[in-house]
Tab-separated table of C-alpha atoms in Angstrom:
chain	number	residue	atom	x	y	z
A	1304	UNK	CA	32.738	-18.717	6.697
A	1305	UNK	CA	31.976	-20.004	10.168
A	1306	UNK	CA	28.284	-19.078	10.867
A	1307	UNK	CA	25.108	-19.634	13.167
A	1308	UNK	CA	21.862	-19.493	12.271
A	1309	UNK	CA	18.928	-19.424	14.754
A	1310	UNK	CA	15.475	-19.666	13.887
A	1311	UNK	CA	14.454	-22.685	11.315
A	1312	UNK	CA	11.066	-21.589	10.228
A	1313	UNK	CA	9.784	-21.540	6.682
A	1314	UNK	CA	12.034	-18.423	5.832
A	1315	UNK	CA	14.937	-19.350	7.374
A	1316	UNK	CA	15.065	-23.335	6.807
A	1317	UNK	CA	15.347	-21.999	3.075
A	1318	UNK	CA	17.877	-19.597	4.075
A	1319	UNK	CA	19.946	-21.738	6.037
A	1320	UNK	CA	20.189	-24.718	3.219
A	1321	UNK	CA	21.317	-22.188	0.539
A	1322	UNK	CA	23.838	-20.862	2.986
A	1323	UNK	CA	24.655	-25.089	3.814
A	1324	UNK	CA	25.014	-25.233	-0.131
A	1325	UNK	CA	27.414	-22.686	-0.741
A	1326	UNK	CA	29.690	-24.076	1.301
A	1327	UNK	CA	29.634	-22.294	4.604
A	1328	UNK	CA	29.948	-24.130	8.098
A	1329	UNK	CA	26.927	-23.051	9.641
A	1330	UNK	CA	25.802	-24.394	13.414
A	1331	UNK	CA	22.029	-24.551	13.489
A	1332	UNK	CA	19.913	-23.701	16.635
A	1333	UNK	CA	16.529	-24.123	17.001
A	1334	UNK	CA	14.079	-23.863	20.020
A	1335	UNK	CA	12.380	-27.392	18.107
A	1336	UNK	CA	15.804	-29.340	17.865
A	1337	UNK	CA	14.190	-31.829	15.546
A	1338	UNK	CA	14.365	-28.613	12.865
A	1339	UNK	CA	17.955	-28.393	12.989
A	1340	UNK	CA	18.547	-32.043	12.862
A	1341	UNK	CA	16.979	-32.723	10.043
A	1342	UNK	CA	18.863	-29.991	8.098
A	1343	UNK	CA	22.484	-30.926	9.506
A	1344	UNK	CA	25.143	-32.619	7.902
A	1345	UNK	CA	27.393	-32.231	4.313
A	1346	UNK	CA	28.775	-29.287	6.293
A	1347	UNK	CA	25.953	-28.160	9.141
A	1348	UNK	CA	25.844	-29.234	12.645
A	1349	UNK	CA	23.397	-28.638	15.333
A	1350	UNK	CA	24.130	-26.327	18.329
A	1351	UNK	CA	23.564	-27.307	21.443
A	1352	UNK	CA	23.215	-24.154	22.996
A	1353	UNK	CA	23.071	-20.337	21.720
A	1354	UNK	CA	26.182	-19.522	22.373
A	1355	UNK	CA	27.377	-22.732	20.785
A	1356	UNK	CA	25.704	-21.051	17.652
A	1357	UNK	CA	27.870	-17.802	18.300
A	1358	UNK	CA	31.264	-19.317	18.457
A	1359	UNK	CA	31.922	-18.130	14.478
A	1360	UNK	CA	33.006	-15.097	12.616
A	1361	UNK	CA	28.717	-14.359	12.048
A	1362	UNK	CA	25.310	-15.440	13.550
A	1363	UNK	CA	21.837	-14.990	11.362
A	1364	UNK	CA	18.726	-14.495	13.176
A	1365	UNK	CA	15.441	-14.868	11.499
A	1366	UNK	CA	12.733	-14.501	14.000
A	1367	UNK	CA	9.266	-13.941	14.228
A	1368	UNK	CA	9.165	-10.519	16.466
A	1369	UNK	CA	11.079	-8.059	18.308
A	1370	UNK	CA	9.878	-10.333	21.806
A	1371	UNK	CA	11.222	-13.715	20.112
A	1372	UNK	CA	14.741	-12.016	19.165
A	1373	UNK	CA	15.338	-10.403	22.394
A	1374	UNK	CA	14.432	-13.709	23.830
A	1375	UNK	CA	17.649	-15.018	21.698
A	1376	UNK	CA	19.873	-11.757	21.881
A	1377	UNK	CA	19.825	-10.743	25.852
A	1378	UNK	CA	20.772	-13.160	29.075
A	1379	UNK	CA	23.619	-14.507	30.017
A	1380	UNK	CA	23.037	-17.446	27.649
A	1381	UNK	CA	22.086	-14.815	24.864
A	1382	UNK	CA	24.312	-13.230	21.623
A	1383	UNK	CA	25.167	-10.032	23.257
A	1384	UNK	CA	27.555	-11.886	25.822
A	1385	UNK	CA	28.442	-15.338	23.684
A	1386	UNK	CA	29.070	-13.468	20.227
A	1387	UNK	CA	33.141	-12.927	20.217
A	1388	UNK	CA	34.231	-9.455	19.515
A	1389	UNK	CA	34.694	-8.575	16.055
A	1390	UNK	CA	31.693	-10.812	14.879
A	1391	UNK	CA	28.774	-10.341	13.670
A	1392	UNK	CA	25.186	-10.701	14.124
A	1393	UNK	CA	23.103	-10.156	11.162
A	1394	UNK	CA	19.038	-10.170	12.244
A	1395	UNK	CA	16.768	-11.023	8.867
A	1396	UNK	CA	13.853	-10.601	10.964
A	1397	UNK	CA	11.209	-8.229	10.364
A	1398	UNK	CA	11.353	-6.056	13.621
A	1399	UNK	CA	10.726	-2.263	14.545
A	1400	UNK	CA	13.098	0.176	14.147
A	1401	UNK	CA	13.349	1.366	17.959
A	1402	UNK	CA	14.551	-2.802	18.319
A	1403	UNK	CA	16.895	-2.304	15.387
A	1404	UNK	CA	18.621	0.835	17.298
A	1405	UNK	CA	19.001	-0.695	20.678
A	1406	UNK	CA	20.591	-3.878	19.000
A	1407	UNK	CA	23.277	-1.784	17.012
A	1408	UNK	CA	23.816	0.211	20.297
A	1409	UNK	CA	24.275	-3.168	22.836
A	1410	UNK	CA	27.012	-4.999	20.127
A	1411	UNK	CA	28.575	-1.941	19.562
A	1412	UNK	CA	29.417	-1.717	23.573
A	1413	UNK	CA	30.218	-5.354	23.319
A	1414	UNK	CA	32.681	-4.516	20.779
A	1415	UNK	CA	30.646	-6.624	18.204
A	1416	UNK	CA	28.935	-5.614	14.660
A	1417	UNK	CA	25.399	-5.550	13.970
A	1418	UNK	CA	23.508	-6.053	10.920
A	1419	UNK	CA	19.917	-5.336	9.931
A	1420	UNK	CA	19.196	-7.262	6.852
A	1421	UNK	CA	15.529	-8.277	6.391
A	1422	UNK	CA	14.601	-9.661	3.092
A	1423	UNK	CA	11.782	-9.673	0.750
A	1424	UNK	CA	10.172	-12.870	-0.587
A	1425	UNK	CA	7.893	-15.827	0.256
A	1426	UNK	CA	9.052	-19.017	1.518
A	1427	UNK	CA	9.643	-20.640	-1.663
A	1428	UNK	CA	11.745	-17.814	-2.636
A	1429	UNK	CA	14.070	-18.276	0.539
A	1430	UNK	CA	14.465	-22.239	-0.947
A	1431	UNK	CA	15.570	-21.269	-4.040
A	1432	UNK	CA	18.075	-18.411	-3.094
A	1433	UNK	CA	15.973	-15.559	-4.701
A	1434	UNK	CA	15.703	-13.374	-2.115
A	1435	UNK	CA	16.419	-9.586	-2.243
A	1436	UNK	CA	18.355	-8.168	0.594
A	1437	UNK	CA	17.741	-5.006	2.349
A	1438	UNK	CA	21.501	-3.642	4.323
A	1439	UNK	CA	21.551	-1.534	7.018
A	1440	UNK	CA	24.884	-1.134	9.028
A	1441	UNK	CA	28.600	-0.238	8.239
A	1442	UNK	CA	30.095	-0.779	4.885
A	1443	UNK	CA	32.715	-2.894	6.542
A	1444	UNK	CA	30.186	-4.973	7.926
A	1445	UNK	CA	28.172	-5.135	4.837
A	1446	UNK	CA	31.110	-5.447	2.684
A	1447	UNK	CA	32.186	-8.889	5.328
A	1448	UNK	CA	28.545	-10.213	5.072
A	1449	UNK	CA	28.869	-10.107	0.935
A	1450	UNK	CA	29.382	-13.472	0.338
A	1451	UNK	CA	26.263	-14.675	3.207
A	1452	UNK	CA	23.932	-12.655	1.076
A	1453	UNK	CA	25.098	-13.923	-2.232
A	1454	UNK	CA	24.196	-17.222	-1.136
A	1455	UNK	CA	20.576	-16.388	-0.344
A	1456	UNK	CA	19.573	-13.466	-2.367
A	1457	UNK	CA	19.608	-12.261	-5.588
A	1458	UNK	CA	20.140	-9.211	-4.854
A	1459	UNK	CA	21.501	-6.605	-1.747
A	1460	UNK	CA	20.881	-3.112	-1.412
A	1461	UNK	CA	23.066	-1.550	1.286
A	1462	UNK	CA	20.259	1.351	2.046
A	1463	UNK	CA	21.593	2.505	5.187
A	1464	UNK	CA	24.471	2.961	7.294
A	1465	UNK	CA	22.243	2.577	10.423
A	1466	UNK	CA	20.640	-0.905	10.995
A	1467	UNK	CA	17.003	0.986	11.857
A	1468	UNK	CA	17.439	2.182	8.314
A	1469	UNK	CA	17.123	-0.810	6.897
A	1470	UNK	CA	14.044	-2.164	9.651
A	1471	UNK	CA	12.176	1.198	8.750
A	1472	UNK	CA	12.627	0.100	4.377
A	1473	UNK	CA	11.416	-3.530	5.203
A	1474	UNK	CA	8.233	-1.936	7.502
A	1475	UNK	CA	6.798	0.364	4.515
A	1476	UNK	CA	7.766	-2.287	1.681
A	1477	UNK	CA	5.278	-5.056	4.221
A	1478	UNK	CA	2.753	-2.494	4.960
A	1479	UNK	CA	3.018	-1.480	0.710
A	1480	UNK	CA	2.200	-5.332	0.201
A	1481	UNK	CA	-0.808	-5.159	2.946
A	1482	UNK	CA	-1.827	-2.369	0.940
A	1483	UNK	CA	-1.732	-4.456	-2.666
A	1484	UNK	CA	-3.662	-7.266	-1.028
A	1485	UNK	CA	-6.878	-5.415	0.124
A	1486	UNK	CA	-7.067	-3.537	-3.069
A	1487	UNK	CA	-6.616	-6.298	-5.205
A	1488	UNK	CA	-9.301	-8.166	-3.047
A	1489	UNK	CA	-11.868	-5.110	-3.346
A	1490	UNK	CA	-11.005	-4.916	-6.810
A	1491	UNK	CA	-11.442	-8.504	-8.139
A	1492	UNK	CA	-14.849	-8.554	-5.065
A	1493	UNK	CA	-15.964	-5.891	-7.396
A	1494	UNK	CA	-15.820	-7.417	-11.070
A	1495	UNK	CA	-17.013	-10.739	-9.669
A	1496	UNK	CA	-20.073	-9.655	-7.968
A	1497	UNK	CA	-20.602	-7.630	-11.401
A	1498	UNK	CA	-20.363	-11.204	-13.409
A	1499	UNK	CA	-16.704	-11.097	-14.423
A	1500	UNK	CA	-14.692	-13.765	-14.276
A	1501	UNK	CA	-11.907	-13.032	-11.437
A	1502	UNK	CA	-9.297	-15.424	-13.201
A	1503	UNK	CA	-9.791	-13.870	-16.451
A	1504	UNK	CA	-9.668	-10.727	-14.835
A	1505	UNK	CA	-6.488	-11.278	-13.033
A	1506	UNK	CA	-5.129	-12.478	-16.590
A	1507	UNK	CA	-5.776	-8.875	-17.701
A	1508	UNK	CA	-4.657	-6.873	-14.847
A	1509	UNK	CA	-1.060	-9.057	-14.542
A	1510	UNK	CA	-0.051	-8.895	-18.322
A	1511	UNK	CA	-1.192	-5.183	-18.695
A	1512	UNK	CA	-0.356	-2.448	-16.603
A	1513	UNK	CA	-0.183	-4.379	-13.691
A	1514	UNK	CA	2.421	-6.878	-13.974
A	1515	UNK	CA	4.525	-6.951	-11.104
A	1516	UNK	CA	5.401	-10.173	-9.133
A	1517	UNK	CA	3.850	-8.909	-6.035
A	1518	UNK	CA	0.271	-8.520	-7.711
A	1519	UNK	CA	0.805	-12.289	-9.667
A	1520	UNK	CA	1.607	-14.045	-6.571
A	1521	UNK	CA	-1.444	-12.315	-4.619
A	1522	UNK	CA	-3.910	-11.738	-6.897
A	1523	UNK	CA	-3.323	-15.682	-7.833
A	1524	UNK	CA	-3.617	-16.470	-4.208
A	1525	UNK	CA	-6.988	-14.842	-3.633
A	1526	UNK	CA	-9.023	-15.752	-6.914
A	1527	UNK	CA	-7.578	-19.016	-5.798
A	1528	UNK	CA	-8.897	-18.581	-2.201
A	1529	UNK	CA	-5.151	-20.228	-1.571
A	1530	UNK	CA	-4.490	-19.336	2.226
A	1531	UNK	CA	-3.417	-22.258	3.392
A	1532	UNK	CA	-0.593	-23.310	4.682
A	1533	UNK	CA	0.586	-19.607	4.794
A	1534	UNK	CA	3.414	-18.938	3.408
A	1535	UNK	CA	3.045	-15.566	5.816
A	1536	UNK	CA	0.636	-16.024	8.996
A	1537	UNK	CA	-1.951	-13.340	8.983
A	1538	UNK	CA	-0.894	-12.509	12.786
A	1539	UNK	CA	2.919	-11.217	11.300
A	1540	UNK	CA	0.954	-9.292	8.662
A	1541	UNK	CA	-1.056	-7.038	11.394
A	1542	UNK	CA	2.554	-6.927	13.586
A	1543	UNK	CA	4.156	-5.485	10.890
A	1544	UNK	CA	1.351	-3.019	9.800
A	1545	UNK	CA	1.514	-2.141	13.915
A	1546	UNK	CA	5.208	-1.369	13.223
A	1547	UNK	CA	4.855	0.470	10.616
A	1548	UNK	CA	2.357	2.534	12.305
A	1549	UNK	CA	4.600	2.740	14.954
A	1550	UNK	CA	7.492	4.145	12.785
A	1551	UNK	CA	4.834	6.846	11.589
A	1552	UNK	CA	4.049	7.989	15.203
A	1553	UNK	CA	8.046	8.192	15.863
A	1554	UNK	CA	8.536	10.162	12.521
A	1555	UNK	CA	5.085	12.199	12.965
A	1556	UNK	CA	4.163	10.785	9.253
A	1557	UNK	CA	0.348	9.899	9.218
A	1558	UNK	CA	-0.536	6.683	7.459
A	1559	UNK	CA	-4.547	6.444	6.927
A	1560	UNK	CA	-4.430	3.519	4.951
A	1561	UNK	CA	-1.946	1.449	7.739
A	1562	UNK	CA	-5.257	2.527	9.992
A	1563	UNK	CA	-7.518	0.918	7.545
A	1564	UNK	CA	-5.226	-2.336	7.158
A	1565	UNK	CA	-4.695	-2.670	11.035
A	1566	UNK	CA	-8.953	-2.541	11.192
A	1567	UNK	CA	-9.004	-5.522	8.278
A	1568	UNK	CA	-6.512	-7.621	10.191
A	1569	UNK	CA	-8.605	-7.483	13.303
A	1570	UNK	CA	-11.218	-8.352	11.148
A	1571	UNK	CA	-9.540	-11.451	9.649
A	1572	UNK	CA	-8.298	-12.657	12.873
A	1573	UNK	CA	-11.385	-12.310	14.964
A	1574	UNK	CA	-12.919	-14.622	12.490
A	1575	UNK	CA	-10.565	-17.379	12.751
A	1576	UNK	CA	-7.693	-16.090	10.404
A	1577	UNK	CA	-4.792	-16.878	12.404
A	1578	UNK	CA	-3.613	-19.540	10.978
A	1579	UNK	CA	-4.208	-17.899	7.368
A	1580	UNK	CA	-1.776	-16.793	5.025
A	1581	UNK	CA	-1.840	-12.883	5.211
A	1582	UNK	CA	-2.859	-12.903	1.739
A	1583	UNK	CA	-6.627	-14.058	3.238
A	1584	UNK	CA	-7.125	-11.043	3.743
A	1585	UNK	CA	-8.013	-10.059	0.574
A	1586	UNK	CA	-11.093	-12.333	0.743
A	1587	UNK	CA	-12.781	-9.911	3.113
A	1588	UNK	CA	-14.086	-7.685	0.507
A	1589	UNK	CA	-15.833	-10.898	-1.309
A	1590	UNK	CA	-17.381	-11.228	2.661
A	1591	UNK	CA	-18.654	-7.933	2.394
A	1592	UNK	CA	-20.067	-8.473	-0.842
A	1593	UNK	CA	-22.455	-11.155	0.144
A	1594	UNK	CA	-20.001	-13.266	-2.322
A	1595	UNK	CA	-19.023	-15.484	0.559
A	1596	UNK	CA	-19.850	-16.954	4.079
């Protein structure tokens, strides 16, 4: 297929190479050119402009926030009025569900399709094509998208025939993960301050009862201390926590515990955590402890 893809951070540099490697044409476009230079070639060329990037059958966005992808999406210069009708603009960022619903309103008066499709995995996940997929939008547009998501995923799940549905699955599965990290960080805070060794610990918990990936690759990076360079910034943890919280106040669901994890982020980051892999914050409980300065 004849694709864009906008936004070459850590996530999507991975994204975009696997989607170079299976043989799509993809035009790259990057606010730091240099990022999309050093990627093109063997089938990739750098856009010169945002609509340049819009000119094929699909455009990816994988953005920070809802402020960086309306930055991309609106304006004369933006998606919404480059983007030809019929195409389709698939956003793998991780943004709120009220931005989710106004972007699948706006293409669908510009006669264009709109796909939510935010993914779960780290960075080197996104390099090696493991990613899982979350789909929200029309079958059709799922269905013409198939072959994008093959080439950087593992797996799709089509969970919604609304775009927000799929923003509002990627919001609890972040804040779930925010959730993993400070209770794994009080947890192993606990048995080290009571003289047991966190890595044997960790051994324990991940081949027992707790085995899942999400617990290996956290609980490795805080007996570790392993927060740098993040693989997820610290400030995108708390925004998506916000959202979350957000998406509770829309859907009058209470979340305590998103309270408690919005409080730890603002604890992280007024101590110099911005630059941190979100993960860091499992090192606050140690803090507490009187385990570390």
């Amino acid at each position: 297929m004849k694709i864009g893809f906008i936004g070459l951070g850590q996530m999507g540099t991975g994204m975009a190479k696997n989607l170079i490697a299976a043989g799509h044409q993809v035009k790259l476009y990057n606010r730091t050119r240099s990022k999309a230079e050093a990627l093109a070639g063997d089938g990739a060329t750098v856009a010169e402009t945002i609509a340049d990037a819009c000119s094929g059958e699909a455009v990816f966005t994988m953005l920070p926030d809802d402020r960086a992808l309306a930055g991309i999406v609106d304006g004369p210069d933006g998606i919404l009025e480059n983007l030809p009708k019929g195409a389709l603009h698939i956003s793998s960022s991780t943004i709120s569900v009220a931005m989710a619903e106004r972007l699948a309103a706006a293409h669908s008066e510009k006669g264009q399709a709109f796909l939510a499709a935010p993914v779960f995995g780290r960075p080197e996940m996104a390099a090696a094509g493991k990613l899982f997929v979350v789909a929200g939008g029309a079958e059709a547009a799922i269905e013409t998208a198939k072959p994008l998501f093959d080439a950087i995923g593992q797996r799709t799940f089509a969970i919604s025939e609304e775009p927000k549905g799929a923003s509002l699955v990627k919001l609890s599965g972040n804040f779930l993960i925010a959730s993993v990290i400070e209770s794994l960080g009080e947890a192993i805070a606990l048995v080290d301050k009571g003289g047991i060794d966190k890595k044997a610990y960790l051994e324990l918990l991940t081949s027992t009862i707790f085995g899942a990936p999400v617990y290996k690759t956290y609980g490795g990076l805080i007996v570790e201390e392993n927060f740098e360079p993040a693989g997820f910034p610290a400030p995108l943890g708390k925004k998506d926590v916000d959202l979350a919280m957000q998406a509770g106040d829309a859907l009058n669901v209470p979340l305590p515990i998103a309270s408690l994890l919005h409080d730890r982020f603002l604890r992280l980051l007024a101590h110099g955590g911005e630059n941190l892999d979100w993960s860091a914050m499992g090192a606050l409980a140690a803090k507490d402890a009187g385990k570390r300065d």
